[in-house]
Amino acid sequence: MVCESIIWLSWALLKYSALALVATAVYFTYKLFYVPLAFRRKYSQYKNVYVKPKFIPVLGELKPCLDDINNGRAFYDHLKKQQAKMGGKDIKVYVQGFEPRIIIASNKAVKEAAALIPSKIDRADIQDNYRLMIGGLKFSSGSFNNYASSKGIAERRKSYFKLLGVNTSSQHIPVILKNAVQNLEKMKQEEEVLITEKISYMTNKIFMTILFGADLEDFLVEKHDYETSDGTTAKYNLINFFGHLLTAYHVEGAHPMTMFFPILNKLNVVNPWKRNFKNLSRFRSIMKEMLHRSKDKNSVWHQISQLEKFSKDDIFNDLLLIIMGGGDTISRSFVSMLYFLKKYPSTLSKLKHELAQHGFVKGCDLDQMFTMENIQKLEYLSYVIKEVLRIDAPIWTTMNYYAFKDVEICDVPIPKGTLMLIDVIGTHYDESQWLDPYVFEPDRHDPNSDFAKKSKDLGIVPNVYSKRAFGHGLRGCPGQAFANLELKVLAAFFIPHFDYSVPEEWLNKEGIGFALGTDFNFKLKID
Ligand code: HEM
């Protein structure tokens, strides 16, 4: 009798395991083969839609990224040639893992898409969608970024950027400058500086101070336990904790297991999800404790809390989003600037000349020089920044958009529920919009320069949609004014105050880039 029950039980177990296995195989085949192939087939019938000739199952668009990395290039290098391959098509089909997407590519398509935001196209409402709530988005879970543009969400977004916008961001110049001075002093004490790390530390510290309080300096250097991927516990201060955690979430977001088993991503039951979640919970509670200590009435946290319009939790989540959105985008752009200026020495000389002409020289009176009025006079610097953001935008595409209704873009029907992205880097290398796009040439942004005139004579004239670094439309980057200001202050301070060298082999190599997700980190020697 016992024997019979065991046999029956084993048989049932075997049967249900086999059924579960078959069901899983059917599910994966459906999601990883049928859905993307059907998506490709559907869009292949439109002449203005680009569908890659070859279907790479599962890996899809990840494959060329891996090829780039394996060949020592930035993972998005292949995308620079994308526009040329597409032959002027408006839309591209993007197939990878479980979620096929549409890439909005041509200027015409971006213009049409931007006009549909937010009534028909908007941020995906992803707060409870574990398929889309991945990577860095988990870090700022609950922030306004994870919701479509309701009145309340739009108001939240607007409130922060009133304090970080064109008219108000000048109040933050002293904080930026103070951190730049401190950072330079520290860098001078080291023989060689790992530049990406150093600049990232500085921009994150600037942001923590502005957002949470200038009286938190001591708290920011206290060390906390951080669980590392090799199972040990590291001690990091809050800024390094943040940097490591965010990188861990970016890696988690790109992890194939996150793509294939999104439920594990939601449940956080195994590593790396479990470890990251534990670190994130610790980070959030330390940050909350820190907020209780801050008495700085000028901090964004304090000013927004005073409005009594939003819950403390919402403000907290939004500020985490803002540090995430603004810290490393700025640091990566600044490192890129240092790199391209060394690669193009005549541009560096021209920039130094402009800075000197306006009084930004070594030993100048910093408080007197660094006013909004003086900074705005630096025209060539603004062209240099524009060019950095063109040649090496810190984000290769916008964030996700979602069709809330059936729409048409450039006469291509896009049904409700489709996920979309707006291309950034492909457009920045489009030869029909940019003359010699592989050349770092700030003059292209100066309408009175010979280069811009030559370009115009050849019929190559970029328009507002040719520049995509900050996106377009109502959900485009709200931090653009702040980013430009911080980049200007950093450049106007650092360029006259230090001389540096970049390893020769880096300067001669093609495909180097510093966008988020890359790990180029050259050693800079300060002379
Ligand atoms: C060079 C610097 C920066 C670049 C290139 C950049 C680029 C972008 C891009 C491409 C997007 C996506 C837009 C879209 O999906 O259409 C975005 C979104 C965003 N950025 Fe930036 N950004 C930069 C700096 C900043 C700064 C300094 C802040 C904060 C002060 C910031 C805050 C945000 C936020 C909060 C969003 C999400 C907006 C929303 O969902 O409504 N960014 N950024």
Coordinates of C-alpha atoms and ligand atoms in Angstrom, one line a residue:
M1 CA 0.0 0.0 0.0
V2 CA 2.8 2.4 1.0
C3 CA 4.7 1.3 -2.0
E4 CA 1.7 2.0 -4.3
S5 CA 1.3 5.5 -2.8
I6 CA 4.9 6.3 -3.4
I7 CA 4.7 5.1 -7.0
W8 CA 1.6 7.1 -7.5
L9 CA 3.1 10.2 -5.9
S10 CA 6.3 10.0 -8.0
W11 CA 4.2 9.5 -11.1
A12 CA 2.1 12.6 -10.3
L13 CA 5.2 14.6 -9.6
L14 CA 6.8 13.6 -12.8
K15 CA 3.7 14.3 -14.8
Y16 CA 3.2 17.8 -13.3
S17 CA 6.9 18.6 -13.6
A18 CA 6.8 17.6 -17.3
L19 CA 3.6 19.7 -17.8
A20 CA 5.2 22.7 -16.1
L21 CA 8.3 22.3 -18.3
V22 CA 6.3 22.1 -21.5
A23 CA 4.2 25.1 -20.4
T24 CA 7.4 27.1 -19.7
A25 CA 8.9 26.1 -23.0
V26 CA 5.7 27.1 -24.8
Y27 CA 5.6 30.4 -22.9
F28 CA 9.3 31.2 -23.8
T29 CA 8.9 30.2 -27.4
Y30 CA 5.8 32.4 -27.7
K31 CA 7.4 35.4 -26.0
L32 CA 10.9 35.2 -27.4
F33 CA 10.1 34.0 -30.9
Y34 CA 6.5 34.4 -31.9
V35 CA 5.9 37.9 -30.5
P36 CA 9.1 39.5 -31.9
L37 CA 8.7 37.8 -35.2
A38 CA 5.1 38.9 -35.5
F39 CA 6.1 42.4 -34.5
R40 CA 8.7 42.5 -37.3
R41 CA 6.4 41.0 -39.8
K42 CA 3.7 43.5 -39.1
Y43 CA 6.0 46.5 -39.5
S44 CA 7.9 45.2 -42.5
Q45 CA 5.0 46.1 -44.7
Y46 CA 5.6 49.9 -44.2
K47 CA 8.1 51.4 -46.5
N48 CA 9.2 54.1 -43.9
V49 CA 9.9 51.6 -41.1
Y50 CA 13.3 50.0 -40.8
V51 CA 13.4 46.3 -39.7
K52 CA 16.8 44.8 -39.4
P53 CA 17.3 42.2 -42.1
K54 CA 18.4 39.6 -39.5
F55 CA 16.4 38.4 -36.6
I56 CA 18.6 37.6 -33.6
P57 CA 16.5 35.6 -31.2
V58 CA 16.5 36.4 -27.5
L59 CA 19.6 38.7 -27.6
G60 CA 18.2 41.0 -30.4
E61 CA 19.8 44.4 -30.1
L62 CA 21.9 43.3 -27.2
K63 CA 24.1 41.3 -29.6
P64 CA 25.7 44.4 -31.3
C65 CA 26.2 46.0 -27.9
L66 CA 28.1 43.0 -26.7
D67 CA 30.2 43.0 -29.9
D68 CA 31.1 46.7 -29.3
I69 CA 32.1 46.0 -25.7
N70 CA 34.2 43.0 -26.8
N71 CA 36.0 45.2 -29.3
G72 CA 36.8 47.8 -26.7
R73 CA 34.2 50.3 -27.9
A74 CA 31.3 52.0 -26.0
F75 CA 28.2 49.7 -26.2
Y76 CA 26.3 52.2 -28.3
D77 CA 29.0 52.7 -30.9
H78 CA 27.2 50.6 -33.6
L79 CA 24.2 52.9 -33.2
K80 CA 26.1 55.8 -34.7
K81 CA 25.9 54.1 -38.1
Q82 CA 22.2 53.3 -37.6
Q83 CA 20.8 56.3 -39.4
A84 CA 22.9 55.7 -42.5
K85 CA 21.7 52.0 -42.6
M86 CA 18.1 53.1 -42.2
G87 CA 18.2 55.2 -45.3
G88 CA 16.1 58.0 -43.9
K89 CA 13.3 55.8 -42.5
D90 CA 11.0 57.4 -39.9
I91 CA 10.7 54.5 -37.5
K92 CA 12.8 51.5 -36.4
V93 CA 11.7 48.2 -35.0
Y94 CA 13.6 47.3 -31.9
V95 CA 13.5 43.7 -30.8
Q96 CA 15.1 42.4 -27.7
G97 CA 14.1 39.9 -25.0
F98 CA 10.4 40.0 -24.2
E99 CA 9.3 43.5 -25.0
P100 CA 9.5 44.6 -28.7
R101 CA 9.6 48.4 -29.1
I102 CA 9.3 51.1 -31.7
I103 CA 12.1 53.6 -32.0
I104 CA 11.1 57.0 -33.2
A105 CA 13.9 58.0 -35.5
S106 CA 13.4 60.8 -38.1
N107 CA 12.9 64.4 -37.1
K108 CA 9.4 64.3 -38.7
A109 CA 8.5 61.3 -36.5
V110 CA 9.8 63.0 -33.3
K111 CA 7.9 66.2 -34.1
E112 CA 4.7 64.2 -34.6
A113 CA 5.3 62.0 -31.5
A114 CA 6.1 65.1 -29.3
A115 CA 2.8 66.6 -30.4
L116 CA 1.0 63.5 -29.1
I117 CA 2.6 63.7 -25.6
P118 CA 0.9 63.5 -23.1
S119 CA -2.7 63.1 -24.6
K120 CA -2.0 59.9 -26.5
I121 CA 1.6 59.0 -25.8
D122 CA 3.1 59.3 -22.4
R123 CA 5.5 57.8 -19.9
A124 CA 4.4 54.3 -19.2
D125 CA 2.5 54.0 -16.0
I126 CA 5.0 51.5 -14.6
Q127 CA 4.9 51.8 -10.8
D128 CA 3.2 48.4 -10.5
N129 CA 4.4 46.8 -13.7
Y130 CA 7.3 44.5 -12.8
R131 CA 8.2 43.9 -16.5
L132 CA 9.1 47.6 -16.9
M133 CA 10.0 48.5 -13.3
I134 CA 13.6 47.4 -13.7
G135 CA 17.1 48.7 -13.2
G136 CA 17.5 52.3 -12.3
L137 CA 13.7 52.8 -12.2
K138 CA 13.5 50.5 -9.2
F139 CA 15.9 52.9 -7.5
S140 CA 13.5 55.8 -7.8
S141 CA 10.4 53.7 -7.4
G142 CA 7.4 55.9 -6.6
S143 CA 8.8 59.0 -8.2
F144 CA 6.8 61.1 -10.8
N145 CA 8.9 59.5 -13.5
N146 CA 7.0 56.2 -13.1
Y147 CA 3.6 57.7 -13.9
A148 CA 1.8 59.1 -16.8
S149 CA 1.2 62.9 -16.8
S150 CA -1.9 63.4 -14.6
K151 CA -2.4 66.9 -13.2
G152 CA -0.8 65.9 -9.9
I153 CA 2.3 64.4 -11.6
A154 CA 2.8 67.4 -13.8
E155 CA 2.6 69.7 -10.8
R156 CA 5.1 67.7 -8.9
R157 CA 7.5 67.8 -11.8
K158 CA 7.0 71.5 -12.3
S159 CA 7.6 72.4 -8.6
Y160 CA 11.1 70.9 -8.4
F161 CA 12.2 72.4 -11.7
K162 CA 11.0 75.9 -10.6
L163 CA 13.9 75.6 -8.1
L164 CA 16.4 74.1 -10.6
G165 CA 15.3 76.0 -13.7
V166 CA 16.7 78.9 -15.8
N167 CA 15.7 81.7 -13.5
T168 CA 16.6 80.0 -10.2
S169 CA 19.6 77.8 -10.7
S170 CA 22.1 80.7 -10.4
Q171 CA 21.6 80.4 -6.6
H172 CA 23.4 77.1 -6.8
I173 CA 26.6 78.4 -8.3
P174 CA 28.4 78.8 -5.0
V175 CA 27.7 75.1 -4.1
I176 CA 29.0 73.9 -7.4
L177 CA 32.0 76.1 -7.2
K178 CA 32.9 75.1 -3.6
N179 CA 32.8 71.5 -4.5
A180 CA 34.9 72.0 -7.7
V181 CA 37.6 73.8 -5.6
Q182 CA 37.6 71.0 -3.0
N183 CA 37.7 68.4 -5.6
L184 CA 40.7 70.0 -7.4
E185 CA 42.6 70.2 -4.2
K186 CA 42.0 66.5 -3.6
M187 CA 42.9 65.5 -7.1
K188 CA 46.2 67.4 -6.9
Q189 CA 47.2 65.3 -4.0
E190 CA 47.0 62.1 -6.1
E191 CA 49.5 61.2 -8.7
E192 CA 46.9 59.8 -11.1
V193 CA 43.2 60.3 -10.9
L194 CA 40.5 57.8 -12.0
I195 CA 38.6 60.6 -13.6
T196 CA 35.1 59.1 -14.1
E197 CA 34.9 58.1 -10.4
K198 CA 36.2 61.4 -9.2
I199 CA 33.9 63.6 -11.2
S200 CA 30.9 61.4 -10.4
Y201 CA 31.6 61.7 -6.7
M202 CA 31.8 65.5 -7.1
T203 CA 28.5 65.9 -9.1
N204 CA 26.6 63.6 -6.8
K205 CA 27.8 65.5 -3.7
I206 CA 26.8 68.8 -5.4
F207 CA 23.3 67.3 -5.9
M208 CA 23.0 65.8 -2.4
T209 CA 23.9 69.2 -1.0
I210 CA 21.5 71.2 -3.2
L211 CA 18.6 68.8 -2.8
F212 CA 18.9 67.8 0.9
G213 CA 20.9 70.5 2.7
A214 CA 24.3 72.3 2.8
D215 CA 24.5 71.4 6.5
L216 CA 25.0 67.7 5.8
E217 CA 28.7 67.6 5.0
D218 CA 29.6 65.6 8.1
F219 CA 26.8 63.2 7.6
L220 CA 27.7 62.6 3.9
V221 CA 31.2 61.3 4.9
E222 CA 29.9 58.8 7.6
K223 CA 30.4 55.2 6.4
H224 CA 27.8 52.5 6.1
D225 CA 27.7 48.8 5.4
Y226 CA 27.2 47.9 1.8
E227 CA 26.9 44.3 0.6
T228 CA 29.1 43.6 -2.4
S229 CA 28.6 41.1 -5.1
D230 CA 31.5 38.9 -3.8
G231 CA 29.7 38.4 -0.5
T232 CA 31.8 40.8 1.6
T233 CA 30.6 43.9 3.3
A234 CA 32.2 47.2 2.2
K235 CA 32.1 50.4 4.1
Y236 CA 31.0 53.3 2.0
N237 CA 30.1 56.9 2.7
L238 CA 26.7 57.9 1.4
I239 CA 27.9 59.3 -1.9
N240 CA 29.9 56.2 -2.7
F241 CA 27.1 54.0 -1.5
F242 CA 24.8 55.8 -3.9
G243 CA 27.2 55.4 -6.8
H244 CA 27.7 51.7 -6.2
L245 CA 24.1 51.1 -5.7
L246 CA 23.0 52.9 -8.8
T247 CA 25.6 51.0 -10.9
A248 CA 24.4 47.8 -9.4
Y249 CA 20.8 48.6 -10.5
H250 CA 21.9 49.5 -14.0
V251 CA 23.7 46.2 -14.2
E252 CA 20.7 44.4 -12.8
G253 CA 18.5 46.1 -15.4
A254 CA 20.6 44.8 -18.2
H255 CA 21.0 41.4 -16.7
P256 CA 19.5 38.7 -19.0
M257 CA 17.9 37.0 -15.9
T258 CA 15.9 40.2 -15.3
M259 CA 14.7 40.0 -18.9
F260 CA 13.8 36.3 -18.8
F261 CA 12.5 36.0 -15.2
P262 CA 10.9 39.3 -14.5
I263 CA 9.0 37.8 -11.6
L264 CA 12.3 37.3 -9.8
N265 CA 13.0 41.0 -10.4
K266 CA 9.8 41.8 -8.7
L267 CA 10.2 39.4 -5.7
N268 CA 13.9 40.3 -5.0
V269 CA 14.3 36.8 -3.6
V270 CA 17.6 35.8 -5.1
N271 CA 20.8 37.6 -5.9
P272 CA 21.5 40.1 -7.5
W273 CA 18.0 41.4 -6.8
K274 CA 18.0 40.4 -3.2
R275 CA 21.3 42.0 -2.4
N276 CA 20.5 45.2 -4.3
F277 CA 17.1 45.5 -2.6
K278 CA 18.8 45.1 0.8
N279 CA 21.3 47.8 0.0
L280 CA 18.5 50.0 -1.4
S281 CA 16.4 49.6 1.7
R282 CA 19.5 50.6 3.8
F283 CA 20.2 53.6 1.6
R284 CA 16.6 54.8 1.8
S285 CA 16.6 54.6 5.6
I286 CA 19.9 56.4 5.9
M287 CA 18.7 59.1 3.6
K288 CA 15.5 59.5 5.6
E289 CA 17.5 59.8 8.8
M290 CA 19.7 62.4 7.1
L291 CA 16.7 64.5 6.2
H292 CA 15.7 64.7 9.9
R293 CA 19.0 66.3 10.6
S294 CA 19.0 68.9 7.9
K295 CA 18.0 72.4 8.9
D296 CA 19.0 74.1 5.7
K297 CA 16.0 76.2 4.6
N298 CA 17.4 76.6 1.1
S299 CA 17.5 72.9 0.3
V300 CA 15.0 71.7 -2.4
W301 CA 13.7 69.2 0.1
H302 CA 12.9 71.9 2.6
Q303 CA 11.4 74.3 0.1
I304 CA 9.1 71.7 -1.5
S305 CA 8.0 70.3 1.9
Q306 CA 7.1 73.8 3.0
L307 CA 4.5 74.0 0.1
E308 CA 2.6 71.2 1.9
K309 CA 1.2 70.1 -1.5
F310 CA 2.8 66.7 -1.7
S311 CA 3.4 63.8 0.7
K312 CA 6.9 63.5 2.3
D313 CA 7.2 60.1 0.6
D314 CA 6.5 61.5 -2.8
I315 CA 9.0 64.2 -2.4
F316 CA 11.6 61.8 -1.1
N317 CA 11.1 59.5 -4.1
D318 CA 11.2 62.4 -6.5
L319 CA 14.4 63.7 -5.1
L320 CA 16.0 60.3 -5.5
L321 CA 14.9 60.4 -9.1
I322 CA 16.4 63.8 -9.5
I323 CA 19.8 62.8 -8.1
M324 CA 19.7 59.7 -10.4
G325 CA 18.7 61.8 -13.4
G326 CA 21.2 64.6 -12.8
G327 CA 24.3 63.4 -11.0
D328 CA 25.9 61.1 -13.5
T329 CA 24.5 62.6 -16.7
I330 CA 26.5 65.7 -15.8
S331 CA 29.6 63.9 -14.6
R332 CA 29.7 61.7 -17.8
S333 CA 29.3 64.8 -20.0
F334 CA 32.1 66.6 -18.2
V335 CA 34.5 63.7 -18.5
S336 CA 33.6 63.5 -22.2
M337 CA 34.3 67.1 -22.5
L338 CA 37.8 66.7 -20.9
Y339 CA 38.4 63.8 -23.3
F340 CA 37.4 65.5 -26.5
L341 CA 39.2 68.7 -25.6
K342 CA 42.4 66.7 -25.3
K343 CA 41.7 64.9 -28.5
Y344 CA 41.2 68.2 -30.3
P345 CA 43.9 70.5 -28.9
S346 CA 43.0 73.5 -31.1
T347 CA 39.5 73.5 -29.6
L348 CA 41.0 73.4 -26.1
S349 CA 43.2 76.4 -26.9
K350 CA 40.2 78.3 -28.3
L351 CA 38.2 77.6 -25.2
K352 CA 41.1 78.7 -22.9
H353 CA 41.4 81.9 -24.9
E354 CA 37.7 82.7 -24.5
L355 CA 37.9 82.0 -20.8
A356 CA 41.0 84.2 -20.3
Q357 CA 39.4 87.0 -22.4
H358 CA 36.5 87.1 -19.9
G359 CA 38.7 86.9 -16.8
F360 CA 38.3 83.2 -16.0
V361 CA 42.0 82.7 -15.3
K362 CA 44.1 80.9 -12.7
G363 CA 44.0 82.8 -9.4
C364 CA 41.0 85.0 -10.4
D365 CA 38.6 86.1 -7.6
L366 CA 36.2 83.2 -7.9
D367 CA 33.3 84.8 -6.0
Q368 CA 33.5 87.9 -8.2
M369 CA 33.9 85.9 -11.5
F370 CA 31.3 83.2 -11.1
T371 CA 28.2 85.2 -11.5
M372 CA 25.4 84.2 -13.9
E373 CA 26.1 87.3 -16.0
N374 CA 29.7 86.4 -16.5
I375 CA 29.1 82.8 -17.2
Q376 CA 26.5 83.6 -19.8
K377 CA 29.1 85.6 -21.7
L378 CA 31.0 82.4 -22.5
E379 CA 29.5 81.7 -25.9
Y380 CA 32.2 79.3 -27.2
L381 CA 31.9 77.3 -24.0
S382 CA 28.2 76.8 -24.7
Y383 CA 29.1 75.5 -28.2
V384 CA 31.6 73.1 -26.7
I385 CA 28.9 71.8 -24.3
K386 CA 26.4 71.4 -27.2
E387 CA 29.0 69.6 -29.2
V388 CA 29.9 67.2 -26.3
L389 CA 26.2 66.4 -25.9
R390 CA 25.9 65.7 -29.6
I391 CA 29.0 63.6 -30.1
D392 CA 28.7 61.7 -26.9
A393 CA 25.2 62.2 -25.4
P394 CA 25.2 60.6 -21.9
I395 CA 22.0 58.7 -22.7
W396 CA 21.7 56.9 -26.1
T397 CA 17.9 57.0 -26.2
T398 CA 15.1 58.6 -24.2
M399 CA 13.1 56.7 -21.5
N400 CA 10.1 54.5 -22.4
Y401 CA 7.0 56.0 -23.8
Y402 CA 3.7 54.1 -24.2
A403 CA 0.8 54.5 -26.6
F404 CA -2.3 55.1 -24.5
K405 CA -4.4 55.2 -27.6
D406 CA -4.1 53.9 -31.1
V407 CA -2.0 56.5 -32.9
E408 CA -0.4 57.1 -36.2
I409 CA 3.2 58.5 -36.6
C410 CA 4.3 59.3 -40.2
D411 CA 1.3 57.3 -41.3
V412 CA 2.4 54.1 -39.5
P413 CA -0.3 52.8 -37.2
I414 CA 0.9 52.2 -33.7
P415 CA -1.6 50.4 -31.6
K416 CA -2.5 51.2 -28.0
G417 CA -0.1 49.4 -25.6
T418 CA 3.0 49.8 -27.9
L419 CA 6.3 50.7 -26.1
M420 CA 8.3 53.4 -27.8
L421 CA 11.7 55.1 -27.4
I422 CA 13.1 58.2 -29.1
D423 CA 16.5 57.8 -30.7
V424 CA 19.3 60.1 -29.6
I425 CA 22.7 59.0 -30.8
G426 CA 21.8 57.7 -34.3
T427 CA 20.4 61.2 -35.2
H428 CA 23.5 62.9 -33.8
Y429 CA 25.6 61.0 -36.4
D430 CA 23.2 61.5 -39.3
E431 CA 25.2 62.9 -42.3
S432 CA 22.1 64.5 -43.8
Q433 CA 21.8 66.6 -40.6
W434 CA 25.4 67.1 -39.5
L435 CA 28.4 67.9 -41.6
D436 CA 31.3 65.5 -40.7
P437 CA 29.4 64.1 -37.7
Y438 CA 32.4 62.1 -36.4
V439 CA 34.4 65.3 -36.0
F440 CA 34.2 67.2 -32.7
E441 CA 33.6 70.7 -34.0
P442 CA 31.9 73.1 -31.6
D443 CA 31.8 75.8 -34.4
R444 CA 28.9 73.9 -36.0
H445 CA 26.7 75.3 -33.3
D446 CA 27.7 78.9 -34.0
P447 CA 25.6 80.1 -36.9
N448 CA 28.3 82.8 -37.8
S449 CA 31.2 80.3 -38.1
D450 CA 32.8 79.3 -41.3
F451 CA 31.9 75.7 -40.5
A452 CA 28.2 76.4 -40.1
K453 CA 28.2 78.4 -43.3
K454 CA 29.9 75.6 -45.2
S455 CA 27.4 73.2 -43.8
K456 CA 24.5 75.5 -44.8
D457 CA 26.0 75.9 -48.3
L458 CA 26.0 72.1 -48.7
G459 CA 22.4 72.0 -47.6
I460 CA 23.1 70.4 -44.3
V461 CA 21.2 72.3 -41.7
P462 CA 20.3 70.7 -38.4
N463 CA 17.0 71.8 -36.8
V464 CA 15.6 71.6 -33.3
Y465 CA 14.8 67.9 -33.6
S466 CA 18.4 67.1 -34.8
K467 CA 19.5 67.7 -31.2
R468 CA 18.1 65.0 -29.0
A469 CA 20.4 64.8 -25.9
F470 CA 17.6 66.1 -23.6
G471 CA 14.6 64.6 -25.5
H472 CA 11.6 66.5 -26.7
G473 CA 8.0 67.2 -25.7
L474 CA 6.4 67.5 -22.3
R475 CA 8.3 64.6 -20.8
G476 CA 11.7 65.7 -22.1
C477 CA 14.5 66.3 -19.6
P478 CA 13.4 69.0 -17.1
G479 CA 17.0 69.4 -15.8
Q480 CA 18.5 70.9 -19.0
A481 CA 19.0 74.4 -17.6
F482 CA 20.6 73.1 -14.5
A483 CA 22.8 70.7 -16.4
N484 CA 24.0 73.4 -18.8
L485 CA 24.8 75.7 -15.9
E486 CA 26.7 73.1 -13.9
L487 CA 28.7 72.1 -16.9
K488 CA 29.6 75.7 -17.6
V489 CA 30.7 76.4 -14.0
L490 CA 32.8 73.2 -13.9
A491 CA 34.5 73.9 -17.2
A492 CA 35.1 77.6 -16.4
F493 CA 36.7 76.6 -13.2
F494 CA 38.7 73.5 -14.1
I495 CA 40.0 74.4 -17.5
P496 CA 42.1 77.4 -16.4
H497 CA 43.0 75.8 -13.1
F498 CA 44.6 72.5 -14.1
D499 CA 46.4 70.9 -16.9
Y500 CA 45.9 67.3 -17.5
S501 CA 46.9 64.5 -19.8
V502 CA 44.9 61.6 -21.2
P503 CA 46.8 58.4 -22.2
E504 CA 47.9 58.6 -25.9
E505 CA 46.3 55.3 -26.9
W506 CA 42.9 56.6 -25.7
L507 CA 43.2 59.7 -27.8
N508 CA 43.9 57.7 -31.0
K509 CA 41.3 55.0 -30.4
E510 CA 37.9 55.2 -32.0
G511 CA 34.7 54.3 -30.3
I512 CA 35.5 55.7 -26.9
G513 CA 32.5 57.1 -25.1
F514 CA 31.4 57.9 -21.6
A515 CA 27.6 57.6 -21.6
L516 CA 25.8 55.9 -18.7
G517 CA 26.5 52.2 -18.8
T518 CA 30.0 52.4 -20.1
D519 CA 33.0 51.8 -17.9
F520 CA 35.8 53.8 -19.5
N521 CA 37.7 55.4 -16.7
F522 CA 41.0 56.9 -17.8
K523 CA 43.7 57.8 -15.5
L524 CA 44.3 61.5 -15.7
K525 CA 47.6 63.0 -14.7
I526 CA 47.3 66.5 -13.3
D527 CA 50.2 68.8 -14.1
Ligands
HEM1 C1 23.8 66.5 -19.5 C2 22.8 66.3 -18.6 C3 21.5 65.6 -18.9 C4 21.1 64.9 -20.0 C5 21.8 64.7 -21.3 C6 19.8 64.4 -19.7 C7 19.0 63.7 -20.6 C8 17.7 63.2 -20.3 C9 16.9 62.5 -21.2 C10 17.3 62.1 -22.6 C11 15.7 62.2 -20.6 C12 14.6 61.4 -21.1 C13 13.6 62.3 -21.8 C14 12.5 61.6 -22.5 O1 12.2 60.4 -22.1 O2 12.0 62.1 -23.5 C15 15.8 62.8 -19.2 C16 14.8 62.7 -18.3 C17 14.9 63.3 -17.1 N1 15.9 64.0 -16.6 FE1 17.6 64.5 -17.5 N2 19.4 64.8 -18.5 C18 20.5 65.5 -17.9 C19 20.5 66.2 -16.7 C20 19.5 66.2 -15.8 C21 19.5 66.9 -14.6 C22 20.6 67.9 -14.1 C23 18.4 66.6 -13.9 C24 17.9 67.2 -12.6 C25 18.1 68.4 -12.2 C26 17.6 65.7 -14.8 C27 16.4 65.2 -14.4 C28 15.7 64.4 -15.3 C29 14.4 63.8 -14.9 C30 13.7 64.0 -13.6 C31 13.9 63.1 -16.0 C32 12.6 62.4 -16.1 C33 11.5 63.3 -16.6 C34 10.1 62.8 -16.6 O3 9.9 61.6 -16.5 O4 9.1 63.6 -16.7 N3 18.3 65.5 -15.9 N4 17.0 63.4 -19.1

